[in-house]
mmCIF file with all atom_site columns, C-alpha atoms in Angstrom:
data_model
loop_
_atom_site.group_PDB
_atom_site.id
_atom_site.type_symbol
_atom_site.label_atom_id
_atom_site.label_alt_id
_atom_site.label_comp_id
_atom_site.label_asym_id
_atom_site.label_entity_id
_atom_site.label_seq_id
_atom_site.pdbx_PDB_ins_code
_atom_site.Cartn_x
_atom_site.Cartn_y
_atom_site.Cartn_z
_atom_site.occupancy
_atom_site.B_iso_or_equiv
_atom_site.pdbx_formal_charge
_atom_site.auth_seq_id
_atom_site.auth_comp_id
_atom_site.auth_asym_id
_atom_site.auth_atom_id
_atom_site.pdbx_PDB_model_num
ATOM 1   C CA . MET A 1 1   ? 50.721  -8.154  47.546 1.00 76.00 ? 17  MET A CA 1
ATOM 2   C CA . LYS A 1 2   ? 47.430  -8.809  45.893 1.00 83.00 ? 18  LYS A CA 1
ATOM 3   C CA . ILE A 1 3   ? 45.374  -6.094  44.227 1.00 86.00 ? 19  ILE A CA 1
ATOM 4   C CA . ARG A 1 4   ? 41.625  -6.434  43.961 1.00 86.00 ? 20  ARG A CA 1
ATOM 5   C CA . VAL A 1 5   ? 40.621  -5.119  40.548 1.00 88.00 ? 21  VAL A CA 1
ATOM 6   C CA . ASP A 1 6   ? 37.176  -3.976  41.706 1.00 87.00 ? 22  ASP A CA 1
ATOM 7   C CA . LYS A 1 7   ? 38.802  -1.833  44.449 1.00 89.00 ? 23  LYS A CA 1
ATOM 8   C CA . ILE A 1 8   ? 40.972  0.228   42.065 1.00 90.00 ? 24  ILE A CA 1
ATOM 9   C CA . PRO A 1 9   ? 39.387  3.694   41.834 1.00 90.00 ? 25  PRO A CA 1
ATOM 10  C CA . GLU A 1 10  ? 38.717  5.351   38.487 1.00 86.00 ? 26  GLU A CA 1
ATOM 11  C CA . GLU A 1 11  ? 41.643  7.759   38.965 1.00 91.00 ? 27  GLU A CA 1
ATOM 12  C CA . GLY A 1 12  ? 44.045  4.889   39.706 1.00 92.00 ? 28  GLY A CA 1
ATOM 13  C CA . GLN A 1 13  ? 45.782  3.698   42.835 1.00 92.00 ? 29  GLN A CA 1
ATOM 14  C CA . ASP A 1 14  ? 49.309  4.376   44.099 1.00 93.00 ? 30  ASP A CA 1
ATOM 15  C CA . ILE A 1 15  ? 51.121  1.292   45.311 1.00 91.00 ? 31  ILE A CA 1
ATOM 16  C CA . GLU A 1 16  ? 54.001  1.070   47.762 1.00 92.00 ? 32  GLU A CA 1
ATOM 17  C CA . THR A 1 17  ? 54.942  -2.307  49.110 1.00 90.00 ? 33  THR A CA 1
ATOM 18  C CA . LYS A 1 18  ? 57.877  -4.475  50.091 1.00 91.00 ? 34  LYS A CA 1
ATOM 19  C CA . PHE A 1 19  ? 58.401  -8.148  49.436 1.00 87.00 ? 35  PHE A CA 1
ATOM 20  C CA . GLU A 1 20  ? 60.451  -10.146 51.920 1.00 86.00 ? 36  GLU A CA 1
ATOM 21  C CA . PRO A 1 21  ? 63.088  -12.578 50.599 1.00 85.00 ? 37  PRO A CA 1
ATOM 22  C CA . SER A 1 22  ? 61.080  -15.519 51.965 1.00 84.00 ? 38  SER A CA 1
ATOM 23  C CA . GLU A 1 23  ? 57.977  -14.339 50.061 1.00 83.00 ? 39  GLU A CA 1
ATOM 24  C CA . VAL A 1 24  ? 59.750  -13.927 46.733 1.00 84.00 ? 40  VAL A CA 1
ATOM 25  C CA . ASN A 1 25  ? 61.624  -17.220 47.220 1.00 81.00 ? 41  ASN A CA 1
ATOM 26  C CA . LEU A 1 26  ? 64.090  -16.368 44.460 1.00 77.00 ? 42  LEU A CA 1
ATOM 27  C CA . ASN A 1 27  ? 66.597  -19.259 44.920 1.00 73.00 ? 43  ASN A CA 1
ATOM 28  C CA . PHE A 1 28  ? 67.374  -19.264 41.218 1.00 74.00 ? 44  PHE A CA 1
ATOM 29  C CA . ARG A 1 29  ? 70.798  -20.318 39.886 1.00 75.00 ? 45  ARG A CA 1
ATOM 30  C CA . GLY A 1 30  ? 72.600  -19.195 43.026 1.00 79.00 ? 46  GLY A CA 1
ATOM 31  C CA . TYR A 1 31  ? 70.819  -15.842 43.259 1.00 85.00 ? 47  TYR A CA 1
ATOM 32  C CA . ASN A 1 32  ? 69.321  -14.867 46.601 1.00 84.00 ? 48  ASN A CA 1
ATOM 33  C CA . LEU A 1 33  ? 67.554  -11.786 47.846 1.00 84.00 ? 49  LEU A CA 1
ATOM 34  C CA . ARG A 1 34  ? 69.706  -9.925  50.323 1.00 81.00 ? 50  ARG A CA 1
ATOM 35  C CA . GLU A 1 35  ? 66.966  -7.642  51.576 1.00 86.00 ? 51  GLU A CA 1
ATOM 36  C CA . ASP A 1 36  ? 63.351  -6.748  50.924 1.00 88.00 ? 52  ASP A CA 1
ATOM 37  C CA . ILE A 1 37  ? 62.493  -5.767  47.360 1.00 89.00 ? 53  ILE A CA 1
ATOM 38  C CA . ALA A 1 38  ? 60.563  -2.500  47.327 1.00 92.00 ? 54  ALA A CA 1
ATOM 39  C CA . PHE A 1 39  ? 57.939  -1.721  44.701 1.00 93.00 ? 55  PHE A CA 1
ATOM 40  C CA . THR A 1 40  ? 56.676  1.802   44.117 1.00 95.00 ? 56  THR A CA 1
ATOM 41  C CA . GLY A 1 41  ? 54.171  2.357   41.355 1.00 94.00 ? 57  GLY A CA 1
ATOM 42  C CA . ARG A 1 42  ? 50.633  2.830   40.211 1.00 95.00 ? 58  ARG A CA 1
ATOM 43  C CA . ALA A 1 43  ? 47.726  0.693   39.051 1.00 93.00 ? 59  ALA A CA 1
ATOM 44  C CA . THR A 1 44  ? 45.270  2.208   36.587 1.00 93.00 ? 60  THR A CA 1
ATOM 45  C CA . ARG A 1 45  ? 42.157  0.514   35.349 1.00 90.00 ? 61  ARG A CA 1
ATOM 46  C CA . SER A 1 46  ? 40.329  0.569   32.044 1.00 87.00 ? 62  SER A CA 1
ATOM 47  C CA . ASP A 1 47  ? 37.290  -1.707  32.243 1.00 85.00 ? 63  ASP A CA 1
ATOM 48  C CA . ASP A 1 48  ? 38.782  -5.090  33.204 1.00 84.00 ? 64  ASP A CA 1
ATOM 49  C CA . ASP A 1 49  ? 42.326  -4.214  32.070 1.00 87.00 ? 65  ASP A CA 1
ATOM 50  C CA . VAL A 1 50  ? 44.766  -2.998  34.703 1.00 90.00 ? 66  VAL A CA 1
ATOM 51  C CA . TYR A 1 51  ? 48.104  -1.340  33.914 1.00 90.00 ? 67  TYR A CA 1
ATOM 52  C CA . VAL A 1 52  ? 50.657  -1.731  36.677 1.00 92.00 ? 68  VAL A CA 1
ATOM 53  C CA . THR A 1 53  ? 53.706  0.496   36.269 1.00 93.00 ? 69  THR A CA 1
ATOM 54  C CA . GLY A 1 54  ? 56.472  1.223   38.708 1.00 94.00 ? 70  GLY A CA 1
ATOM 55  C CA . THR A 1 55  ? 59.971  0.450   39.918 1.00 95.00 ? 71  THR A CA 1
ATOM 56  C CA . LEU A 1 56  ? 61.476  -2.461  41.825 1.00 93.00 ? 72  LEU A CA 1
ATOM 57  C CA . LYS A 1 57  ? 64.493  -1.708  44.030 1.00 94.00 ? 73  LYS A CA 1
ATOM 58  C CA . GLY A 1 58  ? 66.601  -3.927  46.222 1.00 91.00 ? 74  GLY A CA 1
ATOM 59  C CA . SER A 1 59  ? 69.740  -6.022  46.385 1.00 91.00 ? 75  SER A CA 1
ATOM 60  C CA . ILE A 1 60  ? 70.519  -9.570  45.291 1.00 90.00 ? 76  ILE A CA 1
ATOM 61  C CA . THR A 1 61  ? 73.502  -11.721 46.238 1.00 90.00 ? 77  THR A CA 1
ATOM 62  C CA . SER A 1 62  ? 75.182  -13.984 43.763 1.00 91.00 ? 78  SER A CA 1
ATOM 63  C CA . GLU A 1 63  ? 78.429  -15.790 43.107 1.00 93.00 ? 79  GLU A CA 1
ATOM 64  C CA . CYS A 1 64  ? 80.847  -14.314 40.572 1.00 93.00 ? 80  CYS A CA 1
ATOM 65  C CA . SER A 1 65  ? 81.162  -16.582 37.534 1.00 93.00 ? 81  SER A CA 1
ATOM 66  C CA . ARG A 1 66  ? 84.881  -15.715 37.244 1.00 93.00 ? 82  ARG A CA 1
ATOM 67  C CA . CYS A 1 67  ? 86.283  -15.750 40.804 1.00 94.00 ? 83  CYS A CA 1
ATOM 68  C CA . LEU A 1 68  ? 83.433  -17.487 42.710 1.00 93.00 ? 84  LEU A CA 1
ATOM 69  C CA . ALA A 1 69  ? 83.310  -14.704 45.334 1.00 93.00 ? 85  ALA A CA 1
ATOM 70  C CA . SER A 1 70  ? 79.925  -13.841 46.789 1.00 93.00 ? 86  SER A CA 1
ATOM 71  C CA . PHE A 1 71  ? 78.854  -10.276 46.012 1.00 94.00 ? 87  PHE A CA 1
ATOM 72  C CA . ALA A 1 72  ? 75.849  -7.982  46.286 1.00 92.00 ? 88  ALA A CA 1
ATOM 73  C CA . MET A 1 73  ? 74.215  -6.696  43.141 1.00 90.00 ? 89  MET A CA 1
ATOM 74  C CA . PRO A 1 74  ? 71.919  -3.661  43.317 1.00 91.00 ? 90  PRO A CA 1
ATOM 75  C CA . VAL A 1 75  ? 68.604  -4.104  41.534 1.00 90.00 ? 91  VAL A CA 1
ATOM 76  C CA . GLU A 1 76  ? 66.506  -1.337  40.039 1.00 93.00 ? 92  GLU A CA 1
ATOM 77  C CA . MET A 1 77  ? 64.150  -2.190  37.226 1.00 92.00 ? 93  MET A CA 1
ATOM 78  C CA . ALA A 1 78  ? 60.965  -0.886  35.694 1.00 92.00 ? 94  ALA A CA 1
ATOM 79  C CA . MET A 1 79  ? 57.772  -2.907  35.793 1.00 91.00 ? 95  MET A CA 1
ATOM 80  C CA . ASN A 1 80  ? 55.215  -2.331  33.028 1.00 90.00 ? 96  ASN A CA 1
ATOM 81  C CA . VAL A 1 81  ? 52.524  -4.971  33.087 1.00 88.00 ? 97  VAL A CA 1
ATOM 82  C CA . LEU A 1 82  ? 49.105  -5.112  31.487 1.00 86.00 ? 98  LEU A CA 1
ATOM 83  C CA . CYS A 1 83  ? 46.933  -7.424  33.563 1.00 86.00 ? 99  CYS A CA 1
ATOM 84  C CA . VAL A 1 84  ? 43.845  -8.812  31.849 1.00 85.00 ? 100 VAL A CA 1
ATOM 85  C CA . PRO A 1 85  ? 41.250  -11.370 32.935 1.00 85.00 ? 101 PRO A CA 1
ATOM 86  C CA . GLU A 1 86  ? 42.216  -14.986 32.311 1.00 83.00 ? 102 GLU A CA 1
ATOM 87  C CA . ARG A 1 87  ? 39.039  -15.476 30.270 1.00 79.00 ? 103 ARG A CA 1
ATOM 88  C CA . ASP A 1 88  ? 40.493  -13.072 27.624 1.00 73.00 ? 104 ASP A CA 1
ATOM 89  C CA . MET A 1 89  ? 43.805  -14.931 27.370 1.00 72.00 ? 105 MET A CA 1
ATOM 90  C CA . ALA A 1 90  ? 43.570  -16.179 23.771 1.00 67.00 ? 106 ALA A CA 1
ATOM 91  C CA . THR A 1 91  ? 42.517  -12.910 22.157 1.00 71.00 ? 107 THR A CA 1
ATOM 92  C CA . ARG A 1 92  ? 44.792  -10.627 24.186 1.00 67.00 ? 108 ARG A CA 1
ATOM 93  C CA . GLU A 1 93  ? 48.022  -12.555 23.586 1.00 65.00 ? 109 GLU A CA 1
ATOM 94  C CA . GLU A 1 94  ? 47.644  -12.027 19.833 1.00 67.00 ? 110 GLU A CA 1
ATOM 95  C CA . GLU A 1 95  ? 46.841  -8.318  20.265 1.00 67.00 ? 111 GLU A CA 1
ATOM 96  C CA . MET A 1 96  ? 49.839  -7.689  22.526 1.00 64.00 ? 112 MET A CA 1
ATOM 97  C CA . ALA A 1 97  ? 52.419  -9.537  20.409 1.00 64.00 ? 113 ALA A CA 1
ATOM 98  C CA . ASP A 1 98  ? 53.452  -6.244  18.733 1.00 66.00 ? 114 ASP A CA 1
ATOM 99  C CA . GLN A 1 99  ? 54.038  -4.372  22.018 1.00 64.00 ? 115 GLN A CA 1
ATOM 100 C CA . PRO A 1 100 ? 57.325  -5.605  23.535 1.00 61.00 ? 116 PRO A CA 1
ATOM 101 C CA . ALA A 1 101 ? 57.580  -2.725  26.052 1.00 61.00 ? 117 ALA A CA 1
ATOM 102 C CA . VAL A 1 102 ? 54.597  -4.034  28.024 1.00 69.00 ? 118 VAL A CA 1
ATOM 103 C CA . ASP A 1 103 ? 54.447  -7.459  29.647 1.00 80.00 ? 119 ASP A CA 1
ATOM 104 C CA . LEU A 1 104 ? 51.136  -9.267  29.572 1.00 78.00 ? 120 LEU A CA 1
ATOM 105 C CA . SER A 1 105 ? 49.786  -11.028 32.633 1.00 82.00 ? 121 SER A CA 1
ATOM 106 C CA . PHE A 1 106 ? 46.511  -12.715 33.428 1.00 82.00 ? 122 PHE A CA 1
ATOM 107 C CA . TYR A 1 107 ? 44.474  -12.636 36.595 1.00 85.00 ? 123 TYR A CA 1
ATOM 108 C CA . LYS A 1 108 ? 41.509  -14.612 37.828 1.00 85.00 ? 124 LYS A CA 1
ATOM 109 C CA . GLU A 1 109 ? 38.794  -13.952 40.369 1.00 86.00 ? 125 GLU A CA 1
ATOM 110 C CA . ASP A 1 110 ? 39.445  -10.182 40.143 1.00 87.00 ? 126 ASP A CA 1
ATOM 111 C CA . VAL A 1 111 ? 42.801  -10.483 41.968 1.00 87.00 ? 127 VAL A CA 1
ATOM 112 C CA . ILE A 1 112 ? 46.231  -9.493  40.608 1.00 87.00 ? 128 ILE A CA 1
ATOM 113 C CA . ASP A 1 113 ? 49.190  -11.105 42.353 1.00 85.00 ? 129 ASP A CA 1
ATOM 114 C CA . LEU A 1 114 ? 52.019  -8.545  42.315 1.00 85.00 ? 130 LEU A CA 1
ATOM 115 C CA . LEU A 1 115 ? 54.361  -10.990 44.032 1.00 85.00 ? 131 LEU A CA 1
ATOM 116 C CA . HIS A 1 116 ? 54.209  -13.328 41.031 1.00 84.00 ? 132 HIS A CA 1
ATOM 117 C CA . GLU A 1 117 ? 54.944  -10.445 38.632 1.00 85.00 ? 133 GLU A CA 1
ATOM 118 C CA . THR A 1 118 ? 57.862  -9.290  40.790 1.00 87.00 ? 134 THR A CA 1
ATOM 119 C CA . ARG A 1 119 ? 59.465  -12.722 40.931 1.00 86.00 ? 135 ARG A CA 1
ATOM 120 C CA . GLU A 1 120 ? 59.064  -13.242 37.190 1.00 86.00 ? 136 GLU A CA 1
ATOM 121 C CA . LEU A 1 121 ? 60.560  -9.832  36.370 1.00 87.00 ? 137 LEU A CA 1
ATOM 122 C CA . LEU A 1 122 ? 63.566  -10.468 38.616 1.00 88.00 ? 138 LEU A CA 1
ATOM 123 C CA . ILE A 1 123 ? 64.301  -13.887 37.104 1.00 87.00 ? 139 ILE A CA 1
ATOM 124 C CA . VAL A 1 124 ? 63.968  -12.700 33.508 1.00 87.00 ? 140 VAL A CA 1
ATOM 125 C CA . ASN A 1 125 ? 66.374  -9.793  34.092 1.00 87.00 ? 141 ASN A CA 1
ATOM 126 C CA . LEU A 1 126 ? 69.129  -11.613 35.993 1.00 88.00 ? 142 LEU A CA 1
ATOM 127 C CA . PRO A 1 127 ? 72.447  -11.897 34.138 1.00 89.00 ? 143 PRO A CA 1
ATOM 128 C CA . VAL A 1 128 ? 73.322  -15.381 32.882 1.00 89.00 ? 144 VAL A CA 1
ATOM 129 C CA . LYS A 1 129 ? 76.932  -15.055 34.093 1.00 92.00 ? 145 LYS A CA 1
ATOM 130 C CA . PRO A 1 130 ? 77.131  -12.576 36.952 1.00 93.00 ? 146 PRO A CA 1
ATOM 131 C CA . VAL A 1 131 ? 80.497  -10.925 37.623 1.00 94.00 ? 147 VAL A CA 1
ATOM 132 C CA . CYS A 1 132 ? 81.544  -9.032  40.738 1.00 94.00 ? 148 CYS A CA 1
ATOM 133 C CA . SER A 1 133 ? 83.162  -6.339  38.551 1.00 94.00 ? 149 SER A CA 1
ATOM 134 C CA . ASP A 1 134 ? 84.181  -5.853  34.931 1.00 94.00 ? 150 ASP A CA 1
ATOM 135 C CA . GLU A 1 135 ? 87.828  -5.900  36.065 1.00 95.00 ? 151 GLU A CA 1
ATOM 136 C CA . CYS A 1 136 ? 87.543  -9.323  37.742 1.00 94.00 ? 152 CYS A CA 1
ATOM 137 C CA . LYS A 1 137 ? 90.516  -11.501 36.719 1.00 93.00 ? 153 LYS A CA 1
ATOM 138 C CA . GLY A 1 138 ? 88.971  -14.758 37.875 1.00 93.00 ? 154 GLY A CA 1
ATOM 139 C CA . LEU A 1 139 ? 90.797  -17.854 39.074 1.00 93.00 ? 155 LEU A CA 1
ATOM 140 C CA . CYS A 1 140 ? 94.039  -19.402 37.813 1.00 90.00 ? 156 CYS A CA 1
ATOM 141 C CA . PRO A 1 141 ? 93.044  -22.353 35.610 1.00 87.00 ? 157 PRO A CA 1
ATOM 142 C CA . GLN A 1 142 ? 95.941  -24.438 37.014 1.00 85.00 ? 158 GLN A CA 1
ATOM 143 C CA . CYS A 1 143 ? 96.080  -23.818 40.766 1.00 88.00 ? 159 CYS A CA 1
ATOM 144 C CA . GLY A 1 144 ? 92.733  -22.105 41.401 1.00 88.00 ? 160 GLY A CA 1
ATOM 145 C CA . ALA A 1 145 ? 94.244  -19.008 43.064 1.00 90.00 ? 161 ALA A CA 1
ATOM 146 C CA . ASP A 1 146 ? 92.131  -15.849 43.036 1.00 92.00 ? 162 ASP A CA 1
ATOM 147 C CA . LEU A 1 147 ? 93.970  -13.591 40.579 1.00 92.00 ? 163 LEU A CA 1
ATOM 148 C CA . ASN A 1 148 ? 92.200  -10.526 42.014 1.00 93.00 ? 164 ASN A CA 1
ATOM 149 C CA . VAL A 1 149 ? 94.088  -11.022 45.302 1.00 92.00 ? 165 VAL A CA 1
ATOM 150 C CA . ALA A 1 150 ? 97.563  -11.742 43.910 1.00 90.00 ? 166 ALA A CA 1
ATOM 151 C CA . PRO A 1 151 ? 99.173  -13.209 40.802 1.00 88.00 ? 167 PRO A CA 1
ATOM 152 C CA . CYS A 1 152 ? 100.050 -16.880 41.067 1.00 86.00 ? 168 CYS A CA 1
ATOM 153 C CA . ALA A 1 153 ? 103.391 -18.520 40.258 1.00 83.00 ? 169 ALA A CA 1
ATOM 154 C CA . CYS A 1 154 ? 101.976 -20.926 37.691 1.00 82.00 ? 170 CYS A CA 1
ATOM 155 C CA . GLU A 1 155 ? 103.406 -20.844 34.203 1.00 70.00 ? 171 GLU A CA 1
ATOM 156 C CA . LEU A 1 156 ? 100.585 -20.980 31.747 1.00 61.00 ? 172 LEU A CA 1
ATOM 157 C CA . ASP A 1 157 ? 101.287 -23.257 28.821 1.00 55.00 ? 173 ASP A CA 1
ATOM 158 C CA . ALA A 1 158 ? 101.178 -21.464 25.528 1.00 53.00 ? 174 ALA A CA 1
ATOM 159 C CA . ILE A 1 159 ? 97.770  -22.040 24.091 1.00 55.00 ? 175 ILE A CA 1
ATOM 160 C CA . SER A 1 160 ? 98.250  -23.988 20.908 1.00 61.00 ? 176 SER A CA 1
ATOM 161 C CA . SER A 1 161 ? 96.396  -22.604 17.975 1.00 69.00 ? 177 SER A CA 1
ATOM 162 C CA . PRO A 1 162 ? 94.659  -24.973 15.582 1.00 73.00 ? 178 PRO A CA 1
ATOM 163 C CA . PHE A 1 163 ? 96.574  -23.104 12.861 1.00 79.00 ? 179 PHE A CA 1
ATOM 164 C CA . GLU A 1 164 ? 99.997  -23.790 14.425 1.00 76.00 ? 180 GLU A CA 1
ATOM 165 C CA . LYS A 1 165 ? 100.649 -26.713 12.034 1.00 79.00 ? 181 LYS A CA 1
ATOM 166 C CA . LEU A 1 166 ? 99.832  -24.518 9.030  1.00 82.00 ? 182 LEU A CA 1
ATOM 167 C CA . LYS A 1 167 ? 102.241 -21.881 10.307 1.00 81.00 ? 183 LYS A CA 1
ATOM 168 C CA . ASP A 1 168 ? 104.981 -24.533 10.549 1.00 81.00 ? 184 ASP A CA 1
ATOM 169 C CA . LEU A 1 169 ? 104.180 -25.760 7.032  1.00 83.00 ? 185 LEU A CA 1
ATOM 170 C CA . LYS A 1 170 ? 104.334 -22.205 5.689  1.00 85.00 ? 186 LYS A CA 1
ATOM 171 C CA . GLY A 1 171 ? 107.766 -21.765 7.282  1.00 83.00 ? 187 GLY A CA 1
ATOM 172 C CA . LYS A 1 172 ? 109.047 -25.009 5.715  1.00 86.00 ? 188 LYS A CA 1
ATOM 173 C CA . LEU A 1 173 ? 107.740 -24.005 2.268  1.00 86.00 ? 189 LEU A CA 1
ATOM 174 C CA . LYS A 1 174 ? 109.425 -20.624 2.587  1.00 85.00 ? 190 LYS A CA 1
ATOM 175 C CA . GLU A 1 175 ? 112.711 -22.361 3.477  1.00 85.00 ? 191 GLU A CA 1
ATOM 176 C CA . LYS A 1 176 ? 112.476 -24.671 0.456  1.00 83.00 ? 192 LYS A CA 1
ATOM 177 C CA . ARG A 1 177 ? 111.938 -21.711 -1.870 1.00 84.00 ? 193 ARG A CA 1
ATOM 178 C CA . GLN A 1 178 ? 114.985 -19.938 -0.496 1.00 85.00 ? 194 GLN A CA 1
ATOM 179 C CA . ASN A 1 179 ? 117.202 -23.075 -0.503 1.00 79.00 ? 195 ASN A CA 1
ATOM 180 C CA . PRO A 1 180 ? 116.215 -25.205 -3.509 1.00 69.00 ? 196 PRO A CA 1
#
């Protein structure tokens, strides 16, 4: 959705729109939109500056980083963007550096592209390692069985500690002290 800055009334403008998965074209690190992403919010104007605030809601599919199962992840995030003309880019970036709660965006030819802002917000807020649930046990490192379904019969080798040799040395020293 594109918003024409000169068409925003003085009292502001309510915005309700949906972005189709093909429009957003997320395809980022295995993430895909499962359904339309809905945006509900408001655009308010002060001279050439436009504040766009609202909420994005939808669902994204991903692959669990532990068990590799595909799962749906609900999305609900706030959008707070100050859109300023591209010609003011240099001065406004410095001014806004102290305000982390508001994202800064630039528009040209009096048109704000909400689709671009939506896609950027989604990508920035996606988890680096998505998991299907906090209780996910993942896959067996030896046979690859899904440990969420059933335990496997593999015997895991005791993980050797880098301090194992020191522990052995300590035991030998203790023995020598007791049996001189």
